[in-house]
């Protein structure tokens, strides 16, 4: 059998990517920090076909749209992206070309006569691994955007100019949160109302409304809203009593009070990604800070996913690895591809976070 010919400048070192992924999986640890959807969703078994008609009928989704189309090429970091779309399979993908500085650095390491082989190998792996982390984090970030936006926005995630400028899709994904599961604060939770607003009364009203239907374990909210609750006059009185109402309430102390009274605890959602639009990268927070969300114990849904095209048919010369259901590809391009010697690293996932437990999830709108 003929030896595999790697087009990547890293050659057989690309095998180390899958080795790292496998080692992390065996230890049951997360390789990428601050990924939230994994805590609330399970990955479903991959399928060959995954179309919206199936999802709409089975999971009560109203409108669904892909990030890019099945036949579209993924946007490349630093480009203006692709506007083509096809409403069949959600495909989140990004490619990262190695900078010419790093490319020359690799060549210098390979050509070095002074570096021991072990040191040389480790330096090359570290350079390669940085690009892998970048593209995988990008795909994980997009899945978090869809999940967190829908969870915090009454079951609806919009794909628009703000959070999907390079994908070209303009639409929404709705998981149909029942209107009976959506409540509004009696008094708006604003700084002007800090001395009079009764946050706990609004929270207790939601818990009471759901008591025959579901038991909540957590109240998910923006860190700024948790801070606001702790600073309100009536919460201070509730925790410390009227004689100590001037004493500060910390989030930890507030949660201790909730646990003592068999109530769900507050969990701040801290997640920000950067959205690329051409050369610009803008910070984006997917969580809707105006809403707080009550969720039961356990998983809230599934990440529906399909095999990537290159899992069904691999291309010669490309090194492949998998971080769970995220497919990583590494390859080099040269003169035969009309290129000046470029190394590419790509990550992609045909996936859609689906919130299946929306009937047991409640929303409190704090600003209406």
mmCIF file of C-alpha atoms in Angstrom:
data_model
loop_
_atom_site.group_PDB
_atom_site.id
_atom_site.type_symbol
_atom_site.label_atom_id
_atom_site.label_comp_id
_atom_site.label_asym_id
_atom_site.label_seq_id
_atom_site.Cartn_x
_atom_site.Cartn_y
_atom_site.Cartn_z
ATOM 1 C CA UNK A 1 0.000 0.000 0.000
ATOM 2 C CA UNK A 2 1.314 3.452 -0.941
ATOM 3 C CA UNK A 3 2.193 5.859 1.875
ATOM 4 C CA UNK A 4 -0.194 8.743 2.505
ATOM 5 C CA UNK A 5 1.184 11.968 1.051
ATOM 6 C CA UNK A 6 0.481 14.952 3.334
ATOM 7 C CA UNK A 7 0.055 18.269 1.572
ATOM 8 C CA UNK A 8 0.412 20.064 4.927
ATOM 9 C CA UNK A 9 3.834 21.457 5.721
ATOM 10 C CA UNK A 10 3.545 19.737 9.131
ATOM 11 C CA UNK A 11 3.450 16.294 7.519
ATOM 12 C CA UNK A 12 2.853 13.441 9.967
ATOM 13 C CA UNK A 13 2.778 15.866 12.886
ATOM 14 C CA UNK A 14 -0.864 16.540 11.968
ATOM 15 C CA UNK A 15 -1.633 13.188 13.646
ATOM 16 C CA UNK A 16 -0.992 14.937 16.981
ATOM 17 C CA UNK A 17 -4.232 16.903 16.613
ATOM 18 C CA UNK A 18 -6.395 13.785 16.886
ATOM 19 C CA UNK A 19 -4.151 12.435 19.652
ATOM 20 C CA UNK A 20 -4.861 15.537 21.735
ATOM 21 C CA UNK A 21 -8.583 15.384 21.001
ATOM 22 C CA UNK A 22 -8.703 11.707 22.022
ATOM 23 C CA UNK A 23 -6.728 12.283 25.223
ATOM 24 C CA UNK A 24 -9.124 15.012 26.326
ATOM 25 C CA UNK A 25 -12.119 12.825 25.504
ATOM 26 C CA UNK A 26 -10.744 9.946 27.606
ATOM 27 C CA UNK A 27 -10.287 12.284 30.570
ATOM 28 C CA UNK A 28 -13.821 13.632 30.057
ATOM 29 C CA UNK A 29 -12.505 17.199 30.073
ATOM 30 C CA UNK A 30 -13.323 20.208 27.954
ATOM 31 C CA UNK A 31 -10.550 21.402 25.702
ATOM 32 C CA UNK A 32 -12.173 24.759 24.992
ATOM 33 C CA UNK A 33 -13.231 26.954 27.923
ATOM 34 C CA UNK A 34 -16.439 28.951 28.213
ATOM 35 C CA UNK A 35 -18.469 26.813 25.804
ATOM 36 C CA UNK A 36 -21.962 26.839 27.316
ATOM 37 C CA UNK A 37 -24.248 24.823 25.028
ATOM 38 C CA UNK A 38 -22.409 21.581 25.910
ATOM 39 C CA UNK A 39 -23.647 21.923 29.504
ATOM 40 C CA UNK A 40 -27.293 22.001 28.426
ATOM 41 C CA UNK A 41 -27.451 19.947 25.213
ATOM 42 C CA UNK A 42 -26.415 16.426 24.187
ATOM 43 C CA UNK A 43 -25.003 15.712 20.742
ATOM 44 C CA UNK A 44 -27.387 13.500 18.790
ATOM 45 C CA UNK A 45 -26.225 10.598 16.633
ATOM 46 C CA UNK A 46 -25.001 12.007 13.289
ATOM 47 C CA UNK A 47 -27.083 11.437 10.192
ATOM 48 C CA UNK A 48 -26.300 11.533 6.495
ATOM 49 C CA UNK A 49 -29.262 13.802 5.760
ATOM 50 C CA UNK A 50 -30.500 16.612 7.995
ATOM 51 C CA UNK A 51 -33.149 18.840 6.511
ATOM 52 C CA UNK A 52 -35.437 21.448 7.957
ATOM 53 C CA UNK A 53 -38.632 19.648 7.011
ATOM 54 C CA UNK A 54 -37.685 16.780 9.315
ATOM 55 C CA UNK A 55 -36.757 19.130 12.163
ATOM 56 C CA UNK A 56 -39.851 21.287 11.794
ATOM 57 C CA UNK A 57 -42.148 18.278 11.977
ATOM 58 C CA UNK A 58 -40.376 16.495 14.799
ATOM 59 C CA UNK A 59 -39.162 19.312 17.020
ATOM 60 C CA UNK A 60 -41.800 22.007 16.496
ATOM 61 C CA UNK A 61 -39.439 24.509 14.885
ATOM 62 C CA UNK A 62 -41.237 27.282 13.037
ATOM 63 C CA UNK A 63 -38.528 28.762 10.797
ATOM 64 C CA UNK A 64 -34.995 27.512 10.300
ATOM 65 C CA UNK A 65 -32.156 28.841 8.173
ATOM 66 C CA UNK A 66 -28.576 27.696 7.615
ATOM 67 C CA UNK A 67 -25.455 29.660 8.285
ATOM 68 C CA UNK A 68 -24.138 28.762 4.825
ATOM 69 C CA UNK A 69 -25.510 26.426 2.196
ATOM 70 C CA UNK A 70 -24.597 22.817 1.629
ATOM 71 C CA UNK A 71 -22.739 23.661 -1.591
ATOM 72 C CA UNK A 72 -21.262 26.968 -0.381
ATOM 73 C CA UNK A 73 -17.634 27.422 0.507
ATOM 74 C CA UNK A 74 -16.924 28.543 4.035
ATOM 75 C CA UNK A 75 -15.799 32.152 4.594
ATOM 76 C CA UNK A 76 -12.058 32.559 5.133
ATOM 77 C CA UNK A 77 -10.874 34.665 8.055
ATOM 78 C CA UNK A 78 -9.950 38.023 6.606
ATOM 79 C CA UNK A 79 -12.249 37.813 3.566
ATOM 80 C CA UNK A 80 -15.663 39.285 2.939
ATOM 81 C CA UNK A 81 -17.318 35.874 3.057
ATOM 82 C CA UNK A 82 -19.797 34.106 0.803
ATOM 83 C CA UNK A 83 -23.422 35.149 0.288
ATOM 84 C CA UNK A 84 -24.648 31.879 -1.217
ATOM 85 C CA UNK A 85 -27.131 29.891 0.819
ATOM 86 C CA UNK A 86 -29.321 26.858 0.511
ATOM 87 C CA UNK A 87 -31.981 26.074 3.097
ATOM 88 C CA UNK A 88 -31.294 22.414 3.700
ATOM 89 C CA UNK A 89 -28.426 21.748 6.113
ATOM 90 C CA UNK A 90 -26.889 24.061 8.715
ATOM 91 C CA UNK A 91 -23.190 24.274 7.997
ATOM 92 C CA UNK A 92 -20.945 26.314 10.273
ATOM 93 C CA UNK A 93 -17.433 26.495 8.868
ATOM 94 C CA UNK A 94 -14.343 28.662 8.906
ATOM 95 C CA UNK A 95 -10.851 28.418 7.404
ATOM 96 C CA UNK A 96 -7.692 30.052 8.679
ATOM 97 C CA UNK A 97 -4.706 30.573 6.383
ATOM 98 C CA UNK A 98 -1.363 30.582 8.137
ATOM 99 C CA UNK A 99 0.320 33.986 8.091
ATOM 100 C CA UNK A 100 3.420 34.281 5.943
ATOM 101 C CA UNK A 101 5.402 35.094 9.116
ATOM 102 C CA UNK A 102 4.359 31.804 10.749
ATOM 103 C CA UNK A 103 4.918 29.934 7.483
ATOM 104 C CA UNK A 104 8.504 31.211 7.325
ATOM 105 C CA UNK A 105 8.911 30.367 11.018
ATOM 106 C CA UNK A 106 7.946 26.766 10.275
ATOM 107 C CA UNK A 107 10.488 26.628 7.461
ATOM 108 C CA UNK A 108 13.169 28.032 9.771
ATOM 109 C CA UNK A 109 12.434 25.408 12.413
ATOM 110 C CA UNK A 110 12.494 22.623 9.831
ATOM 111 C CA UNK A 111 15.806 23.907 8.460
ATOM 112 C CA UNK A 112 17.435 24.453 11.868
ATOM 113 C CA UNK A 113 20.594 22.474 12.551
ATOM 114 C CA UNK A 114 20.992 23.700 16.138
ATOM 115 C CA UNK A 115 17.607 22.672 17.587
ATOM 116 C CA UNK A 116 17.273 19.132 19.007
ATOM 117 C CA UNK A 117 14.675 17.059 17.175
ATOM 118 C CA UNK A 118 12.411 16.909 20.258
ATOM 119 C CA UNK A 119 12.419 20.717 20.658
ATOM 120 C CA UNK A 120 11.880 21.183 16.940
ATOM 121 C CA UNK A 121 8.890 18.830 16.977
ATOM 122 C CA UNK A 122 7.285 20.532 20.000
ATOM 123 C CA UNK A 123 7.640 24.017 18.493
ATOM 124 C CA UNK A 124 6.000 22.848 15.270
ATOM 125 C CA UNK A 125 3.131 21.183 17.147
ATOM 126 C CA UNK A 126 2.532 24.358 19.192
ATOM 127 C CA UNK A 127 2.368 26.487 16.036
ATOM 128 C CA UNK A 128 -0.015 24.054 14.362
ATOM 129 C CA UNK A 129 -2.196 23.671 17.477
ATOM 130 C CA UNK A 130 -2.784 27.430 17.772
ATOM 131 C CA UNK A 131 -4.501 27.473 14.366
ATOM 132 C CA UNK A 132 -6.582 24.392 15.248
ATOM 133 C CA UNK A 133 -7.813 26.026 18.457
ATOM 134 C CA UNK A 134 -8.755 29.195 16.604
ATOM 135 C CA UNK A 135 -11.024 27.553 14.029
ATOM 136 C CA UNK A 136 -12.624 25.024 16.414
ATOM 137 C CA UNK A 137 -13.371 27.815 18.899
ATOM 138 C CA UNK A 138 -14.999 29.748 16.067
ATOM 139 C CA UNK A 139 -17.450 26.917 15.289
ATOM 140 C CA UNK A 140 -18.190 26.318 18.978
ATOM 141 C CA UNK A 141 -18.840 30.035 19.346
ATOM 142 C CA UNK A 142 -21.432 30.019 16.559
ATOM 143 C CA UNK A 143 -23.281 27.107 18.131
ATOM 144 C CA UNK A 144 -23.299 29.012 21.429
ATOM 145 C CA UNK A 145 -24.685 32.077 19.653
ATOM 146 C CA UNK A 146 -27.650 30.132 18.275
ATOM 147 C CA UNK A 147 -28.370 28.303 21.531
ATOM 148 C CA UNK A 148 -27.962 31.234 23.932
ATOM 149 C CA UNK A 149 -29.817 33.695 21.734
ATOM 150 C CA UNK A 150 -32.800 31.364 21.406
ATOM 151 C CA UNK A 151 -32.790 30.402 25.094
ATOM 152 C CA UNK A 152 -32.712 34.012 26.294
ATOM 153 C CA UNK A 153 -34.914 35.530 23.596
ATOM 154 C CA UNK A 154 -38.251 33.755 24.124
ATOM 155 C CA UNK A 155 -37.174 30.788 22.018
ATOM 156 C CA UNK A 156 -36.118 32.786 18.959
ATOM 157 C CA UNK A 157 -32.667 33.267 17.420
ATOM 158 C CA UNK A 158 -32.352 35.789 14.624
ATOM 159 C CA UNK A 159 -29.662 35.416 11.986
ATOM 160 C CA UNK A 160 -29.029 38.943 10.754
ATOM 161 C CA UNK A 161 -26.386 41.486 9.761
ATOM 162 C CA UNK A 162 -25.200 41.701 13.353
ATOM 163 C CA UNK A 163 -24.461 38.047 14.139
ATOM 164 C CA UNK A 164 -24.177 36.444 10.679
ATOM 165 C CA UNK A 165 -22.851 39.096 8.266
ATOM 166 C CA UNK A 166 -20.677 36.732 6.217
ATOM 167 C CA UNK A 167 -23.122 33.831 6.091
ATOM 168 C CA UNK A 168 -25.680 35.754 4.060
ATOM 169 C CA UNK A 169 -28.739 34.294 5.850
ATOM 170 C CA UNK A 170 -31.430 36.677 7.041
ATOM 171 C CA UNK A 171 -34.077 34.814 8.996
ATOM 172 C CA UNK A 172 -34.886 33.315 12.365
ATOM 173 C CA UNK A 173 -35.044 30.004 14.183
ATOM 174 C CA UNK A 174 -37.946 29.681 16.611
ATOM 175 C CA UNK A 175 -38.416 26.883 19.116
ATOM 176 C CA UNK A 176 -41.917 28.098 19.978
ATOM 177 C CA UNK A 177 -41.787 28.917 23.651
ATOM 178 C CA UNK A 178 -45.438 28.833 24.867
ATOM 179 C CA UNK A 179 -46.833 32.298 25.521
ATOM 180 C CA UNK A 180 -47.996 31.038 28.922
ATOM 181 C CA UNK A 181 -44.324 30.493 29.808
ATOM 182 C CA UNK A 182 -43.449 34.156 29.247
ATOM 183 C CA UNK A 183 -44.060 36.717 32.001
ATOM 184 C CA UNK A 184 -43.259 40.393 32.469
ATOM 185 C CA UNK A 185 -41.975 42.170 35.561
ATOM 186 C CA UNK A 186 -44.570 44.137 37.516
ATOM 187 C CA UNK A 187 -42.155 47.073 37.632
ATOM 188 C CA UNK A 188 -39.287 47.508 35.160
ATOM 189 C CA UNK A 189 -35.926 46.475 36.591
ATOM 190 C CA UNK A 190 -34.143 49.769 36.008
ATOM 191 C CA UNK A 191 -31.799 51.912 38.116
ATOM 192 C CA UNK A 192 -34.558 54.466 38.622
ATOM 193 C CA UNK A 193 -36.712 51.766 40.270
ATOM 194 C CA UNK A 194 -33.933 50.155 42.328
ATOM 195 C CA UNK A 195 -35.385 51.281 45.660
ATOM 196 C CA UNK A 196 -38.963 50.162 44.920
ATOM 197 C CA UNK A 197 -38.798 47.204 42.511
ATOM 198 C CA UNK A 198 -39.553 43.799 44.020
ATOM 199 C CA UNK A 199 -37.448 41.361 41.984
ATOM 200 C CA UNK A 200 -38.234 38.445 44.264
ATOM 201 C CA UNK A 201 -41.984 38.926 43.866
ATOM 202 C CA UNK A 202 -41.625 38.730 40.087
ATOM 203 C CA UNK A 203 -39.418 35.635 40.388
ATOM 204 C CA UNK A 204 -41.745 33.935 42.845
ATOM 205 C CA UNK A 205 -44.708 34.597 40.531
ATOM 206 C CA UNK A 206 -42.982 32.634 37.743
ATOM 207 C CA UNK A 207 -42.099 29.773 40.085
ATOM 208 C CA UNK A 208 -45.694 29.652 41.354
ATOM 209 C CA UNK A 209 -47.100 29.684 37.811
ATOM 210 C CA UNK A 210 -44.976 26.657 36.892
ATOM 211 C CA UNK A 211 -45.252 24.659 40.122
ATOM 212 C CA UNK A 212 -47.729 22.109 38.769
ATOM 213 C CA UNK A 213 -45.719 21.661 35.604
ATOM 214 C CA UNK A 214 -41.987 21.816 36.321
ATOM 215 C CA UNK A 215 -39.454 22.260 39.117
ATOM 216 C CA UNK A 216 -36.730 24.766 38.289
ATOM 217 C CA UNK A 217 -33.109 24.209 39.272
ATOM 218 C CA UNK A 218 -31.516 27.358 37.837
ATOM 219 C CA UNK A 219 -32.318 30.925 36.880
ATOM 220 C CA UNK A 220 -30.048 31.964 34.013
ATOM 221 C CA UNK A 221 -29.327 35.660 33.597
ATOM 222 C CA UNK A 222 -26.786 38.252 32.530
ATOM 223 C CA UNK A 223 -24.142 39.118 35.173
ATOM 224 C CA UNK A 224 -25.333 42.742 35.125
ATOM 225 C CA UNK A 225 -28.875 41.670 36.036
ATOM 226 C CA UNK A 226 -27.655 39.494 38.901
ATOM 227 C CA UNK A 227 -25.686 42.473 40.187
ATOM 228 C CA UNK A 228 -28.807 44.627 39.893
ATOM 229 C CA UNK A 229 -30.912 42.155 41.904
ATOM 230 C CA UNK A 230 -28.309 42.139 44.686
ATOM 231 C CA UNK A 231 -28.332 45.945 44.836
ATOM 232 C CA UNK A 232 -32.102 46.448 45.099
ATOM 233 C CA UNK A 233 -33.452 47.621 48.430
ATOM 234 C CA UNK A 234 -36.096 44.928 48.868
ATOM 235 C CA UNK A 235 -33.660 42.065 48.167
ATOM 236 C CA UNK A 236 -31.320 43.416 50.848
ATOM 237 C CA UNK A 237 -34.232 43.477 53.305
ATOM 238 C CA UNK A 238 -35.291 39.983 52.293
ATOM 239 C CA UNK A 239 -31.821 38.514 52.900
ATOM 240 C CA UNK A 240 -30.683 40.549 55.940
ATOM 241 C CA UNK A 241 -33.875 41.949 57.466
ATOM 242 C CA UNK A 242 -34.975 45.580 57.796
ATOM 243 C CA UNK A 243 -32.425 46.376 60.521
ATOM 244 C CA UNK A 244 -29.498 45.430 58.222
ATOM 245 C CA UNK A 245 -30.955 46.581 54.910
ATOM 246 C CA UNK A 246 -27.890 48.700 54.160
ATOM 247 C CA UNK A 247 -25.630 45.637 54.115
ATOM 248 C CA UNK A 248 -24.371 44.460 50.723
ATOM 249 C CA UNK A 249 -25.779 41.218 49.284
ATOM 250 C CA UNK A 250 -23.335 39.184 47.199
ATOM 251 C CA UNK A 251 -24.394 36.659 44.532
ATOM 252 C CA UNK A 252 -23.071 33.861 46.740
ATOM 253 C CA UNK A 253 -25.156 35.052 49.700
ATOM 254 C CA UNK A 254 -28.221 35.412 47.511
ATOM 255 C CA UNK A 255 -27.829 31.844 46.246
ATOM 256 C CA UNK A 256 -27.384 30.585 49.802
ATOM 257 C CA UNK A 257 -30.720 32.195 50.629
ATOM 258 C CA UNK A 258 -32.329 30.557 47.586
ATOM 259 C CA UNK A 259 -30.993 27.109 48.528
ATOM 260 C CA UNK A 260 -32.143 27.464 52.135
ATOM 261 C CA UNK A 261 -35.653 28.094 50.844
ATOM 262 C CA UNK A 262 -35.635 25.298 48.222
ATOM 263 C CA UNK A 263 -35.592 27.787 45.360
ATOM 264 C CA UNK A 264 -33.587 27.703 42.096
ATOM 265 C CA UNK A 265 -30.157 29.322 42.179
ATOM 266 C CA UNK A 266 -28.967 32.168 39.964
ATOM 267 C CA UNK A 267 -26.420 31.256 37.286
ATOM 268 C CA UNK A 268 -24.815 34.179 35.404
ATOM 269 C CA UNK A 269 -24.231 33.547 31.699
ATOM 270 C CA UNK A 270 -20.912 35.003 30.614
ATOM 271 C CA UNK A 271 -20.338 34.509 26.900
ATOM 272 C CA UNK A 272 -19.028 36.862 24.266
ATOM 273 C CA UNK A 273 -17.796 36.078 20.766
ATOM 274 C CA UNK A 274 -16.298 38.195 18.011
ATOM 275 C CA UNK A 275 -18.271 38.492 14.786
ATOM 276 C CA UNK A 276 -16.201 38.948 11.650
ATOM 277 C CA UNK A 277 -17.343 41.144 8.806
ATOM 278 C CA UNK A 278 -14.526 41.501 6.316
ATOM 279 C CA UNK A 279 -11.497 42.834 8.187
ATOM 280 C CA UNK A 280 -13.589 44.002 11.138
ATOM 281 C CA UNK A 281 -14.241 41.855 14.205
ATOM 282 C CA UNK A 282 -16.946 43.119 16.560
ATOM 283 C CA UNK A 283 -17.700 41.811 20.079
ATOM 284 C CA UNK A 284 -21.154 40.206 20.298
ATOM 285 C CA UNK A 285 -23.020 39.004 23.394
ATOM 286 C CA UNK A 286 -25.734 36.490 22.400
ATOM 287 C CA UNK A 287 -27.551 36.491 25.750
ATOM 288 C CA UNK A 288 -30.517 38.899 25.865
ATOM 289 C CA UNK A 289 -29.796 40.794 29.081
ATOM 290 C CA UNK A 290 -33.390 42.026 29.358
ATOM 291 C CA UNK A 291 -34.653 38.508 30.100
ATOM 292 C CA UNK A 292 -33.998 35.964 32.830
ATOM 293 C CA UNK A 293 -34.690 32.302 32.105
ATOM 294 C CA UNK A 294 -35.894 29.543 34.454
ATOM 295 C CA UNK A 295 -34.754 26.037 33.524
ATOM 296 C CA UNK A 296 -35.283 22.567 35.064
ATOM 297 C CA UNK A 297 -32.527 20.144 36.013
ATOM 298 C CA UNK A 298 -30.966 18.114 33.197
ATOM 299 C CA UNK A 299 -30.398 18.645 29.502
ATOM 300 C CA UNK A 300 -32.607 21.018 27.529
ATOM 301 C CA UNK A 301 -32.271 19.466 24.093
ATOM 302 C CA UNK A 302 -30.049 18.043 21.385
ATOM 303 C CA UNK A 303 -27.486 19.193 18.894
ATOM 304 C CA UNK A 304 -28.806 17.673 15.674
ATOM 305 C CA UNK A 305 -25.926 17.023 13.297
ATOM 306 C CA UNK A 306 -24.916 15.357 10.065
ATOM 307 C CA UNK A 307 -21.713 13.928 8.660
ATOM 308 C CA UNK A 308 -19.533 16.513 6.933
ATOM 309 C CA UNK A 309 -18.951 16.034 3.216
ATOM 310 C CA UNK A 310 -15.305 15.146 3.801
ATOM 311 C CA UNK A 311 -16.315 12.480 6.337
ATOM 312 C CA UNK A 312 -18.311 10.759 3.620
ATOM 313 C CA UNK A 313 -15.558 11.233 1.042
ATOM 314 C CA UNK A 314 -12.075 12.264 2.145
ATOM 315 C CA UNK A 315 -9.792 14.132 -0.226
ATOM 316 C CA UNK A 316 -6.232 12.959 -0.873
ATOM 317 C CA UNK A 317 -3.486 14.987 0.762
ATOM 318 C CA UNK A 318 -5.712 16.441 3.501
ATOM 319 C CA UNK A 319 -5.143 15.528 7.158
ATOM 320 C CA UNK A 320 -8.409 15.073 9.103
ATOM 321 C CA UNK A 321 -9.292 14.938 12.795
ATOM 322 C CA UNK A 322 -12.458 15.288 14.890
ATOM 323 C CA UNK A 323 -13.201 17.198 18.071
ATOM 324 C CA UNK A 324 -16.462 15.459 18.855
ATOM 325 C CA UNK A 325 -18.651 16.272 15.857
ATOM 326 C CA UNK A 326 -16.497 19.182 14.694
ATOM 327 C CA UNK A 327 -14.424 18.182 11.683
ATOM 328 C CA UNK A 328 -10.903 19.638 11.360
ATOM 329 C CA UNK A 329 -9.022 19.644 8.051
ATOM 330 C CA UNK A 330 -5.410 20.635 7.432
ATOM 331 C CA UNK A 331 -3.765 20.989 4.057
ATOM 332 C CA UNK A 332 -1.199 22.947 2.121
ATOM 333 C CA UNK A 333 -1.549 24.669 -1.228
ATOM 334 C CA UNK A 334 1.232 25.475 -3.661
ATOM 335 C CA UNK A 335 1.976 26.260 -7.272
ATOM 336 C CA UNK A 336 -0.225 23.467 -8.615
ATOM 337 C CA UNK A 337 -3.165 25.262 -6.971
ATOM 338 C CA UNK A 338 -1.909 28.634 -8.254
ATOM 339 C CA UNK A 339 -0.881 29.584 -4.702
ATOM 340 C CA UNK A 340 2.297 30.966 -3.153
ATOM 341 C CA UNK A 341 2.598 28.245 -0.546
ATOM 342 C CA UNK A 342 -0.169 28.596 2.007
ATOM 343 C CA UNK A 343 -1.154 26.348 4.912
ATOM 344 C CA UNK A 344 -4.885 26.099 5.726
ATOM 345 C CA UNK A 345 -6.705 24.866 8.823
ATOM 346 C CA UNK A 346 -10.471 24.458 8.651
ATOM 347 C CA UNK A 347 -13.163 23.496 11.154
ATOM 348 C CA UNK A 348 -16.786 22.788 10.323
ATOM 349 C CA UNK A 349 -19.924 21.253 11.772
ATOM 350 C CA UNK A 350 -23.228 20.417 10.145
ATOM 351 C CA UNK A 351 -25.250 21.080 13.269
ATOM 352 C CA UNK A 352 -28.241 22.804 14.818
ATOM 353 C CA UNK A 353 -28.788 23.231 18.572
ATOM 354 C CA UNK A 354 -32.421 22.213 19.194
ATOM 355 C CA UNK A 355 -34.169 23.132 22.466
ATOM 356 C CA UNK A 356 -36.620 20.274 22.982
ATOM 357 C CA UNK A 357 -37.699 21.143 26.540
ATOM 358 C CA UNK A 358 -39.191 24.549 25.800
ATOM 359 C CA UNK A 359 -42.473 23.620 27.505
ATOM 360 C CA UNK A 360 -40.573 23.459 30.800
ATOM 361 C CA UNK A 361 -38.554 26.661 30.277
ATOM 362 C CA UNK A 362 -39.932 30.006 31.461
ATOM 363 C CA UNK A 363 -38.896 33.569 30.649
ATOM 364 C CA UNK A 364 -39.264 36.707 32.782
ATOM 365 C CA UNK A 365 -38.984 39.920 30.812
ATOM 366 C CA UNK A 366 -37.461 42.429 33.227
ATOM 367 C CA UNK A 367 -37.640 45.574 31.090
ATOM 368 C CA UNK A 368 -41.258 45.467 29.830
#
